[in-house]
């Protein structure tokens, strides 16, 4: 039996230790440089103030121009290429832009419009057109699907920023500095095995990552078992050592004993991040559409964009983007400024609010389960299931403001909602499978544990120290595997 343990560990290690070494090294890079993305903070900071002189066509006209048959999932008004545009998103379909001055739907974005959008993003830097692309090294994210094809523009600013511009709306949807692009070649791009994308195996990429991680987990478990079996607690070997190995084999043995358990948890939790075999997908998900109280339509928003902007100005709020939102059937217009702060205009009474009433959000949430039990609480501090992460982390761009309203339902999946008191947005849906994922992925893989996260650089020291231990374990395995193949 022992012989088979050794054989399985040896040959799995020969094939997988290189992947493990790459994962540990690239993981350390990702602690400080994330995959390129345009964060909300960057988005609003590069927008000019909304100036709606001689503007705009009414919302009903814009909706009919965008798509007279379907209701959008979201409606925004923003400056794009120095022109006001209504921006509509639809589930599973391409985004749509409507010229707010003329009411005409925009045609696909070409070179000159892309350059105009880049000049709005940075009026000082020289912009060079780099052509259209459907997907490349820095645009693999599925969040960009509604914007493809993407127009690329290179800026000659200090960061050598590469902009990705929606081929449907002209909006800048991603920026990637030279530093991000360079480090990501040995960071997220390597960690997520993105070199396998774009070479004809895209449909198999997810399964490749899942089964490589599964095999690496098995290899690490076998190694831990062998490491314990080969370590002598009572009687040392003839050499006087408690390990029978020398050189790299000794490094590998002792490294496995010290860091093997953590290596197993990291590889296993990386596997869990892929949601293998849909383990964390709800069998009966709670439909949150009822929270809105109906489709987004012009009838719920009698106040025009120009009048709303004037009311925000009167409150000393310099809006850069407007967003139409429906909560329990009532219309609200959310304004964002350059720092990402918000104000809300109620369509019912015309009041400008900094925060929405808790009772309003509770009433809207109850519509999701009209006959079911619901419990709500207002969080004033972060906890295990609602917390902020550094911006470069995978989900760090998602704003987590406090206080926030948590609503718990007594449905079969024991669903929780986190509702933004500042905008009314549903920030997250956490049912039982997703809460299990929070333990098996976010905790074990990123160590998203508040006592560590809130005590940086303690968290950094923890992550780097154990990553280096895993790297020693993996590199020594690569050397041993190479020597075995050479024989």
Coordinates of N, CA and C in Angstrom, one line a residue, residues 304-472:
X304 N -37.8 65.4 -14.8 CA -36.8 65.2 -15.9 C -35.4 65.3 -15.3
X305 N -34.5 64.8 -16.2 CA -33.1 64.8 -15.8 C -32.6 66.2 -15.5
X306 N -33.0 67.2 -16.3 CA -32.5 68.5 -16.1 C -33.0 69.1 -14.8
X307 N -34.3 68.9 -14.5 CA -34.8 69.4 -13.3 C -34.2 68.7 -12.1
X308 N -34.0 67.4 -12.2 CA -33.3 66.7 -11.1 C -31.9 67.2 -10.8
X309 N -31.2 67.4 -11.9 CA -29.8 68.0 -11.8 C -29.8 69.3 -11.1
X310 N -30.8 70.1 -11.4 CA -30.9 71.5 -10.8 C -31.2 71.3 -9.3
X311 N -32.0 70.3 -8.9 CA -32.3 70.1 -7.5 C -31.0 69.6 -6.7
X312 N -30.3 68.8 -7.4 CA -29.0 68.3 -6.7 C -28.0 69.5 -6.6
X313 N -28.0 70.4 -7.6 CA -27.1 71.5 -7.6 C -27.5 72.4 -6.4
X314 N -28.8 72.6 -6.2 CA -29.3 73.4 -5.1 C -28.8 72.9 -3.7
X315 N -28.6 71.6 -3.7 CA -28.1 71.0 -2.4 C -26.6 71.0 -2.3
X316 N -25.9 71.6 -3.3 CA -24.5 71.7 -3.3 C -23.8 70.4 -3.8
X317 N -24.6 69.5 -4.5 CA -24.1 68.2 -4.9 C -23.8 68.3 -6.4
X318 N -22.5 68.1 -6.8 CA -22.1 68.2 -8.2 C -22.2 66.8 -8.8
X319 N -23.3 66.5 -9.5 CA -23.5 65.2 -10.0 C -22.7 64.9 -11.3
X320 N -22.2 63.7 -11.4 CA -21.5 63.4 -12.7 C -22.2 62.2 -13.4
X321 N -23.1 61.6 -12.7 CA -23.9 60.5 -13.4 C -25.2 60.4 -12.6
X322 N -26.3 60.1 -13.4 CA -27.6 59.9 -12.8 C -28.0 58.5 -13.1
X323 N -28.7 57.9 -12.2 CA -29.1 56.5 -12.3 C -30.6 56.4 -11.9
X324 N -31.4 55.8 -12.7 CA -32.8 55.6 -12.4 C -33.0 54.3 -11.7
X325 N -33.7 54.4 -10.5 CA -33.9 53.2 -9.7 C -35.3 53.1 -9.2
X326 N -35.9 51.8 -9.3 CA -37.2 51.6 -8.8 C -37.1 50.7 -7.6
X327 N -37.8 51.1 -6.5 CA -37.8 50.4 -5.2 C -39.2 50.2 -4.7
X328 N -39.7 49.0 -4.7 CA -41.1 48.8 -4.3 C -42.1 49.6 -5.1
X329 N -41.8 49.7 -6.4 CA -42.6 50.4 -7.3 C -42.5 51.9 -7.3
X330 N -41.7 52.5 -6.4 CA -41.5 53.9 -6.4 C -40.2 54.3 -7.0
X331 N -40.3 55.5 -7.7 CA -39.1 55.9 -8.5 C -38.2 56.8 -7.7
X332 N -36.9 56.6 -7.9 CA -35.8 57.3 -7.3 C -34.7 57.6 -8.3
X333 N -34.1 58.8 -8.2 CA -33.0 59.1 -9.1 C -31.8 59.3 -8.2
X334 N -30.8 58.4 -8.5 CA -29.5 58.4 -7.7 C -28.5 59.2 -8.5
X335 N -27.8 60.2 -7.8 CA -26.8 60.9 -8.4 C -25.4 60.5 -7.8
X336 N -24.4 60.5 -8.6 CA -23.1 60.1 -8.2 C -22.1 61.3 -8.5
X337 N -21.3 61.7 -7.5 CA -20.3 62.7 -7.8 C -18.9 62.1 -8.1
X338 N -17.9 63.0 -8.2 CA -16.6 62.5 -8.6 C -15.9 61.7 -7.6
X339 N -16.3 61.7 -6.4 CA -15.7 60.9 -5.3 C -16.5 59.7 -5.0
X340 N -17.6 59.4 -5.8 CA -18.4 58.2 -5.6 C -19.4 58.4 -4.5
X341 N -19.6 59.6 -4.0 CA -20.7 59.9 -3.0 C -22.0 59.9 -3.8
X342 N -23.1 59.7 -3.0 CA -24.4 59.7 -3.7 C -25.4 60.6 -3.0
X343 N -26.4 61.0 -3.7 CA -27.6 61.6 -3.2 C -28.8 61.0 -4.0
X344 N -30.0 60.9 -3.4 CA -31.2 60.3 -4.0 C -32.3 61.3 -4.0
X345 N -32.9 61.4 -5.2 CA -34.1 62.3 -5.4 C -35.3 61.4 -5.4
X346 N -36.2 61.6 -4.5 CA -37.5 60.9 -4.5 C -38.5 61.5 -5.5
X347 N -39.0 60.6 -6.3 CA -40.0 61.1 -7.3 C -41.3 61.4 -6.6
X348 N -41.6 60.8 -5.4 CA -42.9 61.0 -4.7 C -43.0 62.4 -4.2
X349 N -42.0 62.9 -3.5 CA -42.1 64.2 -2.8 C -41.0 65.2 -3.2
X350 N -40.1 64.8 -4.1 CA -39.1 65.7 -4.6 C -38.0 66.0 -3.6
X351 N -37.9 65.3 -2.5 CA -36.8 65.5 -1.5 C -35.5 64.9 -2.0
X352 N -34.4 65.5 -1.7 CA -33.1 65.0 -1.9 C -32.6 64.4 -0.6
X353 N -32.3 63.1 -0.6 CA -31.9 62.4 0.6 C -30.5 61.9 0.5
X354 N -29.8 61.9 1.7 CA -28.5 61.2 1.7 C -28.6 59.7 1.9
X355 N -29.6 59.3 2.6 CA -29.9 57.9 2.8 C -31.4 57.6 2.7
X356 N -31.7 56.4 2.2 CA -33.1 56.0 2.1 C -33.6 55.5 3.5
X357 N -34.9 55.7 3.7 CA -35.5 55.1 5.0 C -35.4 53.6 5.0
X358 N -35.0 53.1 6.2 CA -34.9 51.7 6.4 C -36.2 51.0 6.1
X359 N -37.3 51.6 6.5 CA -38.6 51.0 6.4 C -38.9 50.8 4.9
X360 N -38.5 51.7 4.0 CA -38.7 51.5 2.6 C -38.1 50.3 2.0
X361 N -36.8 50.0 2.4 CA -36.1 48.9 1.9 C -36.7 47.6 2.5
X362 N -37.1 47.6 3.7 CA -37.7 46.4 4.3 C -39.0 46.1 3.6
X363 N -39.8 47.1 3.3 CA -41.1 46.9 2.6 C -40.8 46.3 1.2
X364 N -39.8 46.8 0.5 CA -39.5 46.3 -0.8 C -39.0 44.9 -0.7
X365 N -38.2 44.6 0.3 CA -37.6 43.2 0.5 C -38.7 42.2 0.8
X366 N -39.7 42.6 1.6 CA -40.8 41.7 1.9 C -41.6 41.2 0.7
X367 N -41.6 42.0 -0.4 CA -42.2 41.5 -1.6 C -41.6 40.3 -2.2
X368 N -40.4 40.0 -1.8 CA -39.7 38.8 -2.4 C -40.3 37.5 -1.8
X369 N -40.8 37.6 -0.6 CA -41.4 36.5 0.1 C -42.6 37.0 0.9
X370 N -43.7 37.3 0.2 CA -44.8 38.0 0.8 C -45.4 37.3 2.1
X371 N -45.5 36.0 2.0 CA -46.1 35.2 3.1 C -45.0 34.6 4.1
X372 N -43.8 34.9 3.8 CA -42.7 34.3 4.6 C -42.2 35.2 5.7
X373 N -41.5 34.6 6.6 CA -40.9 35.4 7.7 C -39.6 36.1 7.2
X374 N -39.4 37.3 7.7 CA -38.3 38.1 7.4 C -37.8 38.8 8.6
X375 N -36.5 38.8 8.8 CA -35.8 39.5 9.9 C -34.8 40.5 9.3
X376 N -34.7 41.7 9.8 CA -33.7 42.7 9.3 C -32.9 43.2 10.4
X377 N -31.7 43.6 10.1 CA -30.8 44.3 11.1 C -29.9 45.3 10.3
X378 N -29.6 46.4 11.0 CA -28.8 47.4 10.4 C -27.4 47.2 10.9
X379 N -26.4 46.9 10.0 CA -25.0 46.7 10.5 C -24.3 48.0 10.5
X380 N -23.7 48.3 11.6 CA -22.9 49.5 11.8 C -21.4 49.2 11.7
X381 N -21.0 47.9 11.6 CA -19.6 47.5 11.5 C -19.5 46.3 10.6
X382 N -18.4 46.1 10.1 CA -18.2 44.9 9.2 C -18.2 43.6 10.1
X383 N -18.6 42.5 9.4 CA -18.6 41.2 10.1 C -18.1 40.2 9.1
X384 N -18.3 38.9 9.5 CA -17.7 37.8 8.7 C -18.3 37.8 7.3
X385 N -19.5 38.2 7.1 CA -20.2 38.1 5.8 C -20.3 39.4 5.0
X386 N -20.0 40.5 5.7 CA -20.1 41.8 5.0 C -18.8 42.6 5.4
X387 N -17.9 42.8 4.5 CA -16.6 43.4 4.8 C -16.0 44.0 3.5
X388 N -15.1 44.9 3.7 CA -14.4 45.5 2.6 C -13.0 44.9 2.4
X389 N -12.6 44.8 1.1 CA -11.3 44.3 0.8 C -10.5 45.4 0.1
X390 N -9.2 45.2 0.0 CA -8.3 46.1 -0.8 C -8.7 46.2 -2.2
X391 N -8.6 47.3 -2.8 CA -9.1 47.6 -4.2 C -8.5 46.6 -5.2
X392 N -7.3 46.2 -5.0 CA -6.7 45.3 -6.0 C -7.1 43.9 -5.9
X393 N -7.8 43.5 -4.8 CA -8.3 42.1 -4.7 C -9.4 41.9 -5.7
X394 N -9.8 40.6 -5.8 CA -10.7 40.2 -6.9 C -12.0 41.0 -6.8
X395 N -12.6 41.1 -5.6 CA -13.9 41.8 -5.5 C -13.7 43.1 -4.7
X396 N -12.5 43.6 -4.6 CA -12.2 44.8 -3.8 C -12.8 46.1 -4.4
X397 N -13.1 46.1 -5.7 CA -13.7 47.3 -6.3 C -15.2 47.5 -5.9
X398 N -15.8 46.4 -5.3 CA -17.2 46.6 -4.9 C -17.3 47.4 -3.6
X399 N -18.0 48.5 -3.7 CA -18.0 49.4 -2.5 C -18.9 48.7 -1.4
X400 N -18.4 48.7 -0.2 CA -19.1 48.2 0.9 C -19.2 49.3 2.0
X401 N -20.2 50.1 1.8 CA -20.4 51.2 2.8 C -21.2 50.8 4.0
X402 N -21.0 51.5 5.0 CA -21.7 51.3 6.3 C -22.5 52.6 6.6
X403 N -23.6 52.5 7.3 CA -24.3 51.2 7.7 C -24.9 50.5 6.4
X404 N -25.3 49.3 6.6 CA -25.9 48.5 5.5 C -27.1 47.7 6.2
X405 N -28.1 47.4 5.4 CA -29.2 46.7 5.9 C -29.1 45.2 5.5
X406 N -29.2 44.3 6.5 CA -29.2 42.9 6.2 C -30.6 42.3 6.4
X407 N -31.1 41.7 5.4 CA -32.4 41.1 5.5 C -32.3 39.6 5.4
X408 N -32.9 38.8 6.4 CA -32.8 37.4 6.3 C -34.2 36.8 6.1
X409 N -34.3 35.9 5.2 CA -35.6 35.2 4.9 C -35.6 33.8 5.4
X410 N -36.8 33.3 5.6 CA -37.0 31.9 6.1 C -37.4 31.1 4.9
X411 N -36.8 31.3 3.7 CA -37.0 30.5 2.6 C -36.2 29.2 2.6
X412 N -36.4 28.2 1.7 CA -35.7 26.9 1.8 C -34.1 27.1 1.8
X413 N -33.6 28.2 1.2 CA -32.2 28.4 1.1 C -31.7 29.3 2.2
X414 N -32.6 29.8 3.1 CA -32.2 30.7 4.2 C -31.4 31.9 3.6
X415 N -32.0 32.6 2.7 CA -31.4 33.7 1.9 C -31.2 34.9 2.7
X416 N -30.0 35.6 2.6 CA -29.8 36.9 3.2 C -29.6 37.9 2.0
X417 N -30.1 39.1 2.2 CA -29.8 40.2 1.3 C -29.0 41.3 2.0
X418 N -28.1 41.9 1.3 CA -27.5 43.2 1.8 C -27.9 44.3 1.0
X419 N -28.6 45.3 1.6 CA -29.2 46.4 0.9 C -28.5 47.7 1.2
X420 N -28.1 48.5 0.2 CA -27.4 49.7 0.4 C -28.4 50.8 0.8
X421 N -28.2 51.3 2.0 CA -29.1 52.4 2.5 C -28.9 53.7 1.8
X422 N -27.8 53.8 1.0 CA -27.6 55.1 0.3 C -28.2 55.1 -1.1
X423 N -28.4 54.0 -1.7 CA -28.9 53.9 -3.0 C -30.1 53.0 -3.2
X424 N -30.3 52.1 -2.3 CA -31.3 51.1 -2.4 C -30.9 49.9 -3.2
X425 N -29.7 49.8 -3.6 CA -29.2 48.7 -4.4 C -29.1 47.4 -3.6
X426 N -29.4 46.3 -4.3 CA -29.1 45.0 -3.7 C -27.6 44.7 -3.9
X427 N -26.9 44.8 -2.8 CA -25.4 44.6 -2.9 C -25.0 43.2 -3.0
X428 N -25.8 42.3 -2.4 CA -25.4 40.9 -2.5 C -26.5 40.0 -2.0
X429 N -26.5 38.7 -2.5 CA -27.5 37.7 -2.2 C -26.7 36.6 -1.6
X430 N -26.9 36.2 -0.3 CA -26.1 35.2 0.3 C -27.1 34.1 0.8
X431 N -27.2 33.0 0.1 CA -28.0 31.9 0.6 C -27.0 30.8 1.2
X432 N -27.5 29.7 1.6 CA -26.7 28.7 2.3 C -25.5 28.3 1.4
X433 N -25.7 27.9 0.1 CA -24.5 27.5 -0.7 C -23.5 28.6 -0.8
X434 N -23.9 29.9 -0.9 CA -22.9 30.9 -1.0 C -22.2 31.2 0.3
X435 N -22.9 31.0 1.4 CA -22.2 31.1 2.7 C -21.2 30.0 3.0
X436 N -21.5 28.8 2.5 CA -20.5 27.7 2.5 C -19.3 28.1 1.7
X437 N -19.5 28.7 0.5 CA -18.4 29.1 -0.3 C -17.6 30.2 0.4
X438 N -18.3 31.0 1.2 CA -17.5 32.1 1.9 C -16.5 31.4 2.8
X439 N -16.8 30.3 3.4 CA -15.9 29.6 4.3 C -14.8 28.8 3.5
X440 N -15.2 28.1 2.5 CA -14.3 27.2 1.8 C -13.5 27.9 0.8
X441 N -13.9 29.1 0.3 CA -13.0 29.9 -0.6 C -12.4 31.1 0.0
X442 N -13.3 32.1 0.3 CA -12.8 33.4 0.8 C -12.0 33.3 2.1
X443 N -12.4 32.4 3.0 CA -11.6 32.3 4.2 C -10.3 31.5 4.0
X444 N -10.4 30.3 3.4 CA -9.3 29.4 3.3 C -8.3 29.9 2.3
X445 N -8.8 30.6 1.2 CA -7.9 31.0 0.1 C -7.3 32.4 0.3
X446 N -8.1 33.4 0.7 CA -7.6 34.7 0.9 C -7.5 35.2 2.3
X447 N -7.8 34.3 3.2 CA -7.8 34.6 4.7 C -8.5 35.9 5.0
X448 N -9.7 35.9 4.4 CA -10.6 37.1 4.7 C -11.2 36.9 6.1
X449 N -10.4 37.2 7.1 CA -10.8 37.0 8.5 C -10.5 38.4 9.1
X450 N -11.5 39.0 9.7 CA -11.4 40.4 10.1 C -10.2 40.6 11.1
X451 N -10.0 39.8 12.1 CA -8.8 40.1 12.9 C -7.5 40.2 12.2
X452 N -7.4 39.5 11.0 CA -6.2 39.6 10.2 C -6.3 40.8 9.2
X453 N -7.4 40.9 8.6 CA -7.6 42.0 7.6 C -7.5 43.4 8.2
X454 N -7.9 43.5 9.4 CA -7.9 44.8 10.1 C -6.6 45.1 10.8
X455 N -5.7 44.1 10.7 CA -4.4 44.3 11.4 C -3.2 44.2 10.4
X456 N -3.4 44.9 9.3 CA -2.2 44.9 8.3 C -1.1 45.7 8.9
X457 N 0.1 45.3 8.8 CA 0.7 44.3 7.9 C 0.7 42.9 8.4
X458 N 0.0 42.6 9.5 CA 0.0 41.2 10.0 C -0.5 40.3 9.0
X459 N -1.6 40.7 8.3 CA -2.2 39.8 7.2 C -1.2 39.6 6.1
X460 N -0.4 40.7 5.7 CA 0.6 40.6 4.7 C 1.7 39.6 5.1
X461 N 2.2 39.7 6.3 CA 3.2 38.8 6.8 C 2.8 37.4 6.8
X462 N 1.5 37.1 7.2 CA 1.0 35.8 7.2 C 0.9 35.2 5.8
X463 N 0.4 36.0 4.9 CA 0.2 35.5 3.5 C 1.6 35.3 2.8
X464 N 2.5 36.2 3.0 CA 3.8 36.1 2.3 C 4.6 34.9 2.9
X465 N 4.6 34.8 4.3 CA 5.4 33.7 4.9 C 4.9 32.4 4.5
X466 N 3.6 32.1 4.5 CA 3.1 30.8 4.1 C 3.2 30.6 2.6
X467 N 3.1 31.7 1.8 CA 3.3 31.5 0.3 C 4.7 31.1 0.0
X468 N 5.7 31.7 0.7 CA 7.1 31.4 0.5 C 7.3 29.9 0.9
X469 N 6.7 29.5 2.0 CA 6.8 28.1 2.4 C 6.2 27.2 1.4
X470 N 5.1 27.5 0.8 CA 4.5 26.7 -0.3 C 5.4 26.7 -1.5
X471 N 6.0 27.9 -1.8 CA 6.9 28.0 -2.9 C 8.1 27.1 -2.8
X472 N 8.7 27.0 -1.6 CA 9.8 26.2 -1.3 C 9.4 24.7 -1.5

